[in-house]
Amino acid sequence: MTQSRRMLVLRAVVEDYIRSQEPVGSTSLTKEHNLGVSSATVRNDMAALEDEGYLIQPHTSAGRVPTEKGYRYFVDRLATVVPLSEAQRRGINSFLAGSVSLQDALQRSARLLSEITGQVAVVASPSLAKATLRHVEMVPVAMGTLLAVVITDTGRVAQHGLSVAPMPSADSIARLSGAVNEQCAGLSLSKSAETVRAIGASAGYEDVRGVAESLADAFASMALDERANELYMSGASRLAHSHSLSDLAPLFDALEEQVVLMKLMSNLSEETNAAGVGVSIGSESHTPELLHASVVSSGYGRAASDPDQGDDGSAQSTREAGEPIAFVGSIGPTHMDYATTMAAVKAVARYLTAFVSERRTQD
């Protein structure tokens, strides 16, 4: 579709349908938009757009509504994500600034995003597979059992039981912990596993060799965990109150399938558009339950613009560029307000990136 006027007509139909959720006619378009042509010309353009698969007419006497193809054309041509207002950004900053932990920040982010969009917000905790080690503590909890408390660079805390026989002395365990924290801080968990094995095999650590092997196995197991540990969701009840429950039943089924949801949103967050946001519309998700829903997702925890700067990326966070460590996203009907949703998802992802980065620099 190369005709610029026809593109404007399609954009106007999408915008009006998102706002009203009613089929859009040519007469209303000419009244609401300065298209510079008669309603008859607009009607011809809408008929052509229907023939090309961008619009559909639910009833012969009704106006048109966008198809998946129409929404996709609209979303792909949102040249820039309109930044949130200064008041909205201050509100986000104020709300998230009160977070006392990573878990608290993720929970707050989900609630905030659902309030902004009126849709289901999903925020994933960072995957251990993408984390680096900050600190580990080993505490005896029973005869022959140590509890390894692992803290990652993102602030995530993981616990792992270690079977040990016989139990070394407290001084020996403390000495091993000190060596591990000194040599493994800042390493990935897989690299930490290799380093811990080397420490256990070195001279002077014979009495804790079994502990070192168990700890290395625990690190290696964590490093293989590609799944985010938890999903924080908010907004399902809000969405239910504003839409027919029969229409939303498949969507709620999809929300129960967290593994499928995590894979979809994680892939979207890594395959973003120029604005740093991934969008899946309807059948593009290849998930039957999301056939009438759209998903907007963005990764956090990588280099991103400073939350107190504009969206042009002029100010960068302290985290080095790389793959996102987790994602934040929104799920709603295909007639969602894409511009607002994309802006909100991007803003919350940017704040989470800054939060994670700040926790790293404080350590």
Short mmCIF file of C-alpha atoms in Angstrom, two decimals:
data_model
loop_
_atom_site.label_atom_id
_atom_site.label_comp_id
_atom_site.label_asym_id
_atom_site.label_seq_id
_atom_site.Cartn_x
_atom_site.Cartn_y
_atom_site.Cartn_z
CA MET A 1 0.00 0.00 0.00
CA THR A 2 1.87 3.07 -1.25
CA GLN A 3 -0.94 5.65 -1.48
CA SER A 4 -0.28 8.21 1.24
CA ARG A 5 -3.94 9.26 1.49
CA ARG A 6 -5.08 5.67 1.85
CA MET A 7 -2.49 5.23 4.61
CA LEU A 8 -3.96 8.25 6.41
CA VAL A 9 -7.44 6.78 6.04
CA LEU A 10 -6.30 3.48 7.56
CA ARG A 11 -4.59 5.27 10.42
CA ALA A 12 -7.75 7.28 11.08
CA VAL A 13 -9.91 4.13 11.08
CA VAL A 14 -7.59 2.40 13.55
CA GLU A 15 -7.44 5.42 15.86
CA ASP A 16 -11.21 5.90 15.82
CA TYR A 17 -11.94 2.21 16.36
CA ILE A 18 -9.50 2.02 19.27
CA ARG A 19 -11.27 4.98 20.84
CA SER A 20 -14.89 3.97 20.19
CA GLN A 21 -14.77 0.20 19.58
CA GLU A 22 -17.52 0.80 17.04
CA PRO A 23 -17.29 0.23 13.26
CA VAL A 24 -16.03 3.39 11.56
CA GLY A 25 -17.86 4.95 8.60
CA SER A 26 -16.64 7.34 5.93
CA THR A 27 -18.88 10.19 7.07
CA SER A 28 -17.53 10.18 10.61
CA LEU A 29 -13.96 10.02 9.29
CA THR A 30 -14.40 13.16 7.18
CA LYS A 31 -15.93 14.95 10.17
CA GLU A 32 -13.29 13.91 12.70
CA HIS A 33 -10.18 14.05 10.51
CA ASN A 34 -8.87 16.64 8.11
CA LEU A 35 -8.40 14.30 5.16
CA GLY A 36 -9.05 16.97 2.53
CA VAL A 37 -11.38 14.80 0.41
CA SER A 38 -15.08 14.01 0.26
CA SER A 39 -16.74 11.17 2.14
CA ALA A 40 -17.31 9.42 -1.20
CA THR A 41 -13.54 9.40 -1.85
CA VAL A 42 -12.89 8.14 1.66
CA ARG A 43 -15.51 5.45 1.14
CA ASN A 44 -13.68 4.31 -2.01
CA ASP A 45 -10.38 4.24 -0.11
CA MET A 46 -11.98 2.16 2.64
CA ALA A 47 -13.35 -0.28 0.08
CA ALA A 48 -9.86 -0.62 -1.41
CA LEU A 49 -8.38 -1.14 2.05
CA GLU A 50 -10.93 -3.87 2.63
CA ASP A 51 -10.00 -5.56 -0.65
CA GLU A 52 -6.35 -5.46 0.44
CA GLY A 53 -7.13 -7.09 3.77
CA TYR A 54 -6.51 -4.10 6.06
CA LEU A 55 -10.16 -3.55 7.00
CA ILE A 56 -13.26 -5.68 7.31
CA GLN A 57 -16.95 -4.81 7.27
CA PRO A 58 -18.78 -6.74 10.03
CA HIS A 59 -22.20 -6.05 8.47
CA THR A 60 -23.21 -4.73 5.07
CA SER A 61 -24.72 -1.59 6.57
CA ALA A 62 -21.94 -1.00 9.08
CA GLY A 63 -18.63 0.80 8.88
CA ARG A 64 -15.24 -0.92 8.85
CA VAL A 65 -12.99 -2.24 11.59
CA PRO A 66 -9.25 -3.01 11.36
CA THR A 67 -7.97 -6.53 10.74
CA GLU A 68 -4.75 -7.94 12.19
CA LYS A 69 -3.04 -6.78 9.02
CA GLY A 70 -4.44 -3.29 9.55
CA TYR A 71 -3.25 -3.14 13.14
CA ARG A 72 0.16 -4.43 12.11
CA TYR A 73 0.52 -1.75 9.45
CA PHE A 74 -0.52 0.87 12.00
CA VAL A 75 1.88 -0.35 14.71
CA ASP A 76 4.83 -0.70 12.33
CA ARG A 77 4.38 2.88 11.22
CA LEU A 78 4.32 4.40 14.66
CA ALA A 79 7.61 6.08 13.85
CA THR A 80 8.32 6.91 17.48
CA VAL A 81 6.76 5.94 20.76
CA VAL A 82 5.24 9.12 22.15
CA PRO A 83 6.88 9.65 25.56
CA LEU A 84 4.72 9.82 28.63
CA SER A 85 3.92 13.23 30.03
CA GLU A 86 6.18 14.82 32.61
CA ALA A 87 3.51 14.26 35.24
CA GLN A 88 3.24 10.57 34.34
CA ARG A 89 7.00 10.15 34.47
CA ARG A 90 7.21 11.85 37.86
CA GLY A 91 4.41 9.58 39.06
CA ILE A 92 6.29 6.47 37.90
CA ASN A 93 9.50 7.69 39.50
CA SER A 94 7.77 8.47 42.79
CA PHE A 95 5.91 5.15 42.89
CA LEU A 96 8.91 2.96 42.08
CA ALA A 97 11.36 4.99 44.18
CA GLY A 98 9.77 3.52 47.30
CA SER A 99 10.79 -0.03 46.35
CA VAL A 100 12.78 -1.73 49.09
CA SER A 101 13.80 -4.81 47.12
CA LEU A 102 13.81 -6.23 43.62
CA GLN A 103 10.66 -8.23 44.37
CA ASP A 104 8.92 -5.12 45.66
CA ALA A 105 9.98 -3.18 42.54
CA LEU A 106 8.58 -5.89 40.25
CA GLN A 107 5.28 -6.04 42.13
CA ARG A 108 4.96 -2.25 42.06
CA SER A 109 5.81 -2.18 38.35
CA ALA A 110 3.06 -4.66 37.51
CA ARG A 111 0.46 -2.67 39.46
CA LEU A 112 1.58 0.61 37.96
CA LEU A 113 1.59 -0.65 34.36
CA SER A 114 -1.90 -2.14 34.71
CA GLU A 115 -3.18 1.17 36.09
CA ILE A 116 -1.73 3.14 33.17
CA THR A 117 -2.96 0.79 30.42
CA GLY A 118 -6.11 -0.70 31.96
CA GLN A 119 -4.85 -4.10 30.83
CA VAL A 120 -3.07 -7.12 32.26
CA ALA A 121 0.52 -6.29 33.18
CA VAL A 122 3.16 -9.01 33.39
CA VAL A 123 6.63 -8.50 34.87
CA ALA A 124 9.18 -11.31 35.07
CA SER A 125 11.88 -11.66 37.65
CA PRO A 126 15.41 -12.02 36.21
CA SER A 127 16.52 -15.42 35.03
CA LEU A 128 19.37 -16.94 37.03
CA ALA A 129 20.92 -18.05 33.75
CA LYS A 130 21.66 -14.40 32.92
CA ALA A 131 22.80 -13.35 36.39
CA THR A 132 26.24 -12.90 37.88
CA LEU A 133 27.19 -13.76 41.43
CA ARG A 134 27.27 -11.02 44.04
CA HIS A 135 27.55 -13.02 47.25
CA VAL A 136 27.00 -16.48 48.68
CA GLU A 137 26.53 -17.52 52.28
CA MET A 138 26.52 -21.11 53.54
CA VAL A 139 24.63 -21.85 56.75
CA PRO A 140 24.31 -25.24 58.52
CA VAL A 141 20.60 -26.04 58.90
CA ALA A 142 20.66 -29.75 59.82
CA MET A 143 22.95 -32.71 60.27
CA GLY A 144 24.65 -33.12 56.91
CA THR A 145 22.88 -30.17 55.26
CA LEU A 146 24.06 -26.68 54.42
CA LEU A 147 21.81 -23.95 53.03
CA ALA A 148 23.52 -21.91 50.31
CA VAL A 149 21.99 -18.45 50.05
CA VAL A 150 22.95 -16.99 46.67
CA ILE A 151 22.55 -13.28 45.91
CA THR A 152 22.92 -12.19 42.28
CA ASP A 153 23.85 -8.86 40.76
CA THR A 154 20.19 -8.08 40.10
CA GLY A 155 19.31 -8.48 43.76
CA ARG A 156 17.60 -11.80 43.31
CA VAL A 157 18.04 -14.24 46.20
CA ALA A 158 18.07 -18.00 45.59
CA GLN A 159 18.43 -20.78 48.14
CA HIS A 160 19.84 -24.23 47.55
CA GLY A 161 20.28 -27.13 49.97
CA LEU A 162 23.70 -28.84 49.95
CA SER A 163 24.09 -32.39 51.23
CA VAL A 164 27.39 -32.68 53.06
CA ALA A 165 28.93 -35.65 54.89
CA PRO A 166 30.79 -35.28 57.10
CA MET A 167 30.02 -31.68 58.08
CA PRO A 168 33.22 -29.55 58.09
CA SER A 169 33.96 -27.14 60.88
CA ALA A 170 32.42 -23.66 60.89
CA ASP A 171 35.86 -22.13 60.31
CA SER A 172 36.45 -24.31 57.23
CA ILE A 173 33.08 -23.40 55.76
CA ALA A 174 33.74 -19.71 56.42
CA ARG A 175 37.15 -19.98 54.74
CA LEU A 176 35.60 -21.60 51.66
CA SER A 177 32.85 -18.97 51.55
CA GLY A 178 35.44 -16.22 51.69
CA ALA A 179 37.42 -17.71 48.81
CA VAL A 180 34.29 -18.19 46.70
CA ASN A 181 33.08 -14.63 47.28
CA GLU A 182 36.52 -13.22 46.52
CA GLN A 183 37.11 -15.16 43.32
CA CYS A 184 33.57 -15.49 41.92
CA ALA A 185 32.05 -12.05 42.49
CA GLY A 186 30.96 -10.69 39.12
CA LEU A 187 31.20 -14.06 37.34
CA SER A 188 28.28 -15.83 35.69
CA LEU A 189 26.94 -18.80 37.62
CA SER A 190 28.39 -21.23 35.08
CA LYS A 191 31.84 -19.62 35.44
CA SER A 192 31.38 -19.58 39.20
CA ALA A 193 30.74 -23.34 39.14
CA GLU A 194 34.07 -23.91 37.35
CA THR A 195 35.92 -21.62 39.76
CA VAL A 196 34.45 -23.28 42.85
CA ARG A 197 35.51 -26.71 41.58
CA ALA A 198 39.01 -25.37 41.09
CA ILE A 199 39.05 -23.92 44.62
CA GLY A 200 37.89 -27.23 46.09
CA ALA A 201 40.59 -29.12 44.19
CA SER A 202 43.37 -26.79 45.34
CA ALA A 203 45.70 -27.39 48.27
CA GLY A 204 44.39 -26.39 51.68
CA TYR A 205 40.73 -27.08 50.94
CA GLU A 206 40.75 -30.86 51.28
CA ASP A 207 38.33 -30.83 54.23
CA VAL A 208 35.69 -28.85 52.27
CA ARG A 209 36.16 -30.49 48.87
CA GLY A 210 32.76 -32.17 49.12
CA VAL A 211 31.11 -28.86 50.02
CA ALA A 212 32.81 -27.16 47.07
CA GLU A 213 31.59 -29.87 44.70
CA SER A 214 28.01 -29.56 46.00
CA LEU A 215 28.10 -25.78 45.71
CA ALA A 216 29.51 -26.00 42.19
CA ASP A 217 26.72 -28.39 41.23
CA ALA A 218 24.18 -25.93 42.64
CA PHE A 219 25.68 -23.04 40.61
CA ALA A 220 25.68 -25.17 37.47
CA SER A 221 22.04 -26.11 38.01
CA MET A 222 21.07 -22.48 38.47
CA ALA A 223 22.98 -21.50 35.34
CA LEU A 224 20.82 -23.89 33.29
CA ASP A 225 17.63 -22.27 34.56
CA GLU A 226 16.56 -20.23 31.52
CA ARG A 227 13.16 -19.54 33.02
CA ALA A 228 12.37 -16.43 34.97
CA ASN A 229 11.62 -17.55 38.50
CA GLU A 230 8.35 -15.71 38.93
CA LEU A 231 5.78 -13.74 36.99
CA TYR A 232 4.17 -10.77 38.68
CA MET A 233 0.73 -10.03 37.22
CA SER A 234 -1.78 -7.30 37.81
CA GLY A 235 -4.91 -5.95 36.16
CA ALA A 236 -6.92 -9.07 35.30
CA SER A 237 -9.92 -7.88 37.31
CA ARG A 238 -9.71 -4.43 35.77
CA LEU A 239 -9.81 -5.96 32.27
CA ALA A 240 -12.70 -8.23 33.25
CA HIS A 241 -14.81 -5.28 34.36
CA SER A 242 -14.37 -3.47 31.06
CA HIS A 243 -14.93 -6.37 28.64
CA SER A 244 -17.24 -9.33 28.15
CA LEU A 245 -16.15 -12.32 30.22
CA SER A 246 -16.97 -14.66 27.34
CA ASP A 247 -14.56 -12.74 25.12
CA LEU A 248 -11.84 -12.81 27.78
CA ALA A 249 -12.14 -16.46 28.82
CA PRO A 250 -9.46 -17.66 26.35
CA LEU A 251 -7.17 -14.83 27.50
CA PHE A 252 -7.48 -15.87 31.14
CA ASP A 253 -6.67 -19.44 30.05
CA ALA A 254 -3.51 -18.11 28.40
CA LEU A 255 -2.52 -16.30 31.60
CA GLU A 256 -2.62 -19.66 33.39
CA GLU A 257 -0.10 -21.09 30.90
CA GLN A 258 2.83 -19.22 32.37
CA VAL A 259 5.55 -21.18 30.56
CA VAL A 260 3.99 -20.36 27.17
CA LEU A 261 3.49 -16.75 28.20
CA MET A 262 7.07 -16.37 29.40
CA LYS A 263 8.47 -17.78 26.18
CA LEU A 264 6.32 -15.51 24.02
CA MET A 265 7.05 -12.33 25.96
CA SER A 266 10.73 -13.13 26.37
CA ASN A 267 11.09 -13.63 22.60
CA LEU A 268 9.22 -10.39 21.95
CA SER A 269 11.48 -8.48 24.33
CA GLU A 270 14.53 -9.68 22.40
CA GLU A 271 13.03 -9.00 18.95
CA THR A 272 12.00 -5.42 19.41
CA ASN A 273 11.33 -2.67 16.90
CA ALA A 274 13.27 0.59 16.61
CA ALA A 275 11.45 1.90 19.67
CA GLY A 276 12.71 -1.01 21.79
CA VAL A 277 9.29 -2.65 22.10
CA GLY A 278 8.01 -5.95 20.67
CA VAL A 279 4.37 -6.30 19.63
CA SER A 280 2.46 -9.48 18.79
CA ILE A 281 -1.04 -9.09 17.34
CA GLY A 282 -3.62 -11.86 17.41
CA SER A 283 -2.56 -14.99 15.56
CA GLU A 284 1.06 -13.77 15.37
CA SER A 285 1.54 -15.22 18.86
CA HIS A 286 0.76 -18.73 17.54
CA THR A 287 -1.21 -19.20 20.76
CA PRO A 288 -4.92 -20.00 20.24
CA GLU A 289 -5.91 -18.40 23.55
CA LEU A 290 -4.38 -15.10 22.39
CA LEU A 291 -6.12 -15.07 19.00
CA HIS A 292 -8.06 -11.92 19.92
CA ALA A 293 -5.38 -10.34 22.08
CA SER A 294 -2.22 -8.34 21.55
CA VAL A 295 0.97 -8.54 23.58
CA VAL A 296 3.44 -5.68 24.04
CA SER A 297 6.78 -6.50 25.68
CA SER A 298 10.18 -4.94 26.34
CA GLY A 299 13.29 -6.20 28.05
CA TYR A 300 14.86 -4.57 31.08
CA GLY A 301 18.26 -4.74 32.72
CA ARG A 302 20.33 -3.70 29.69
CA ALA A 303 21.62 -0.32 28.52
CA ALA A 304 18.72 2.10 28.25
CA SER A 305 17.98 5.78 28.46
CA ASP A 306 18.04 7.39 31.87
CA PRO A 307 14.53 7.64 33.37
CA ASP A 308 15.02 11.36 33.97
CA GLN A 309 15.98 12.03 30.36
CA GLY A 310 14.06 11.95 27.11
CA ASP A 311 13.35 8.87 25.04
CA ASP A 312 16.10 9.61 22.51
CA GLY A 313 18.62 7.61 24.54
CA SER A 314 20.84 10.65 25.17
CA ALA A 315 21.57 9.54 28.74
CA GLN A 316 22.60 5.92 29.30
CA SER A 317 22.36 3.76 32.38
CA THR A 318 25.46 2.20 33.87
CA ARG A 319 24.65 -1.32 32.70
CA GLU A 320 26.63 -2.40 29.68
CA ALA A 321 24.75 -3.13 26.47
CA GLY A 322 23.59 -6.71 26.12
CA GLU A 323 20.65 -9.04 26.21
CA PRO A 324 17.78 -8.15 28.55
CA ILE A 325 17.75 -10.07 31.80
CA ALA A 326 13.93 -10.22 31.94
CA PHE A 327 10.85 -8.59 30.47
CA VAL A 328 7.92 -6.36 31.27
CA GLY A 329 4.78 -6.36 29.16
CA SER A 330 1.08 -5.73 28.73
CA ILE A 331 -1.67 -7.99 27.38
CA GLY A 332 -5.00 -6.70 26.13
CA PRO A 333 -7.50 -6.84 23.27
CA THR A 334 -6.32 -6.27 19.69
CA HIS A 335 -8.05 -2.89 19.77
CA MET A 336 -5.81 -1.70 22.62
CA ASP A 337 -4.34 1.79 22.55
CA TYR A 338 -1.00 0.73 21.09
CA ALA A 339 0.72 4.11 21.34
CA THR A 340 -0.03 4.50 25.05
CA THR A 341 0.67 0.86 25.87
CA MET A 342 4.02 0.85 24.05
CA ALA A 343 5.05 4.09 25.78
CA ALA A 344 4.07 2.77 29.21
CA VAL A 345 5.84 -0.59 28.73
CA LYS A 346 8.97 1.17 27.53
CA ALA A 347 8.92 3.62 30.44
CA VAL A 348 8.49 0.92 33.11
CA ALA A 349 11.22 -1.20 31.49
CA ARG A 350 13.54 1.79 31.55
CA TYR A 351 12.89 2.41 35.24
CA LEU A 352 13.49 -1.24 36.10
CA THR A 353 16.77 -1.09 34.19
CA ALA A 354 17.81 1.93 36.24
CA PHE A 355 16.74 0.18 39.46
CA VAL A 356 18.79 -2.93 38.68
CA SER A 357 21.76 -0.81 37.61
CA GLU A 358 21.64 1.20 40.82
CA ARG A 359 21.66 -1.95 42.91
CA ARG A 360 24.79 -3.10 41.07
CA THR A 361 26.65 0.15 41.62
CA GLN A 362 25.74 0.14 45.32
CA ASP A 363 27.35 -3.24 45.83
#
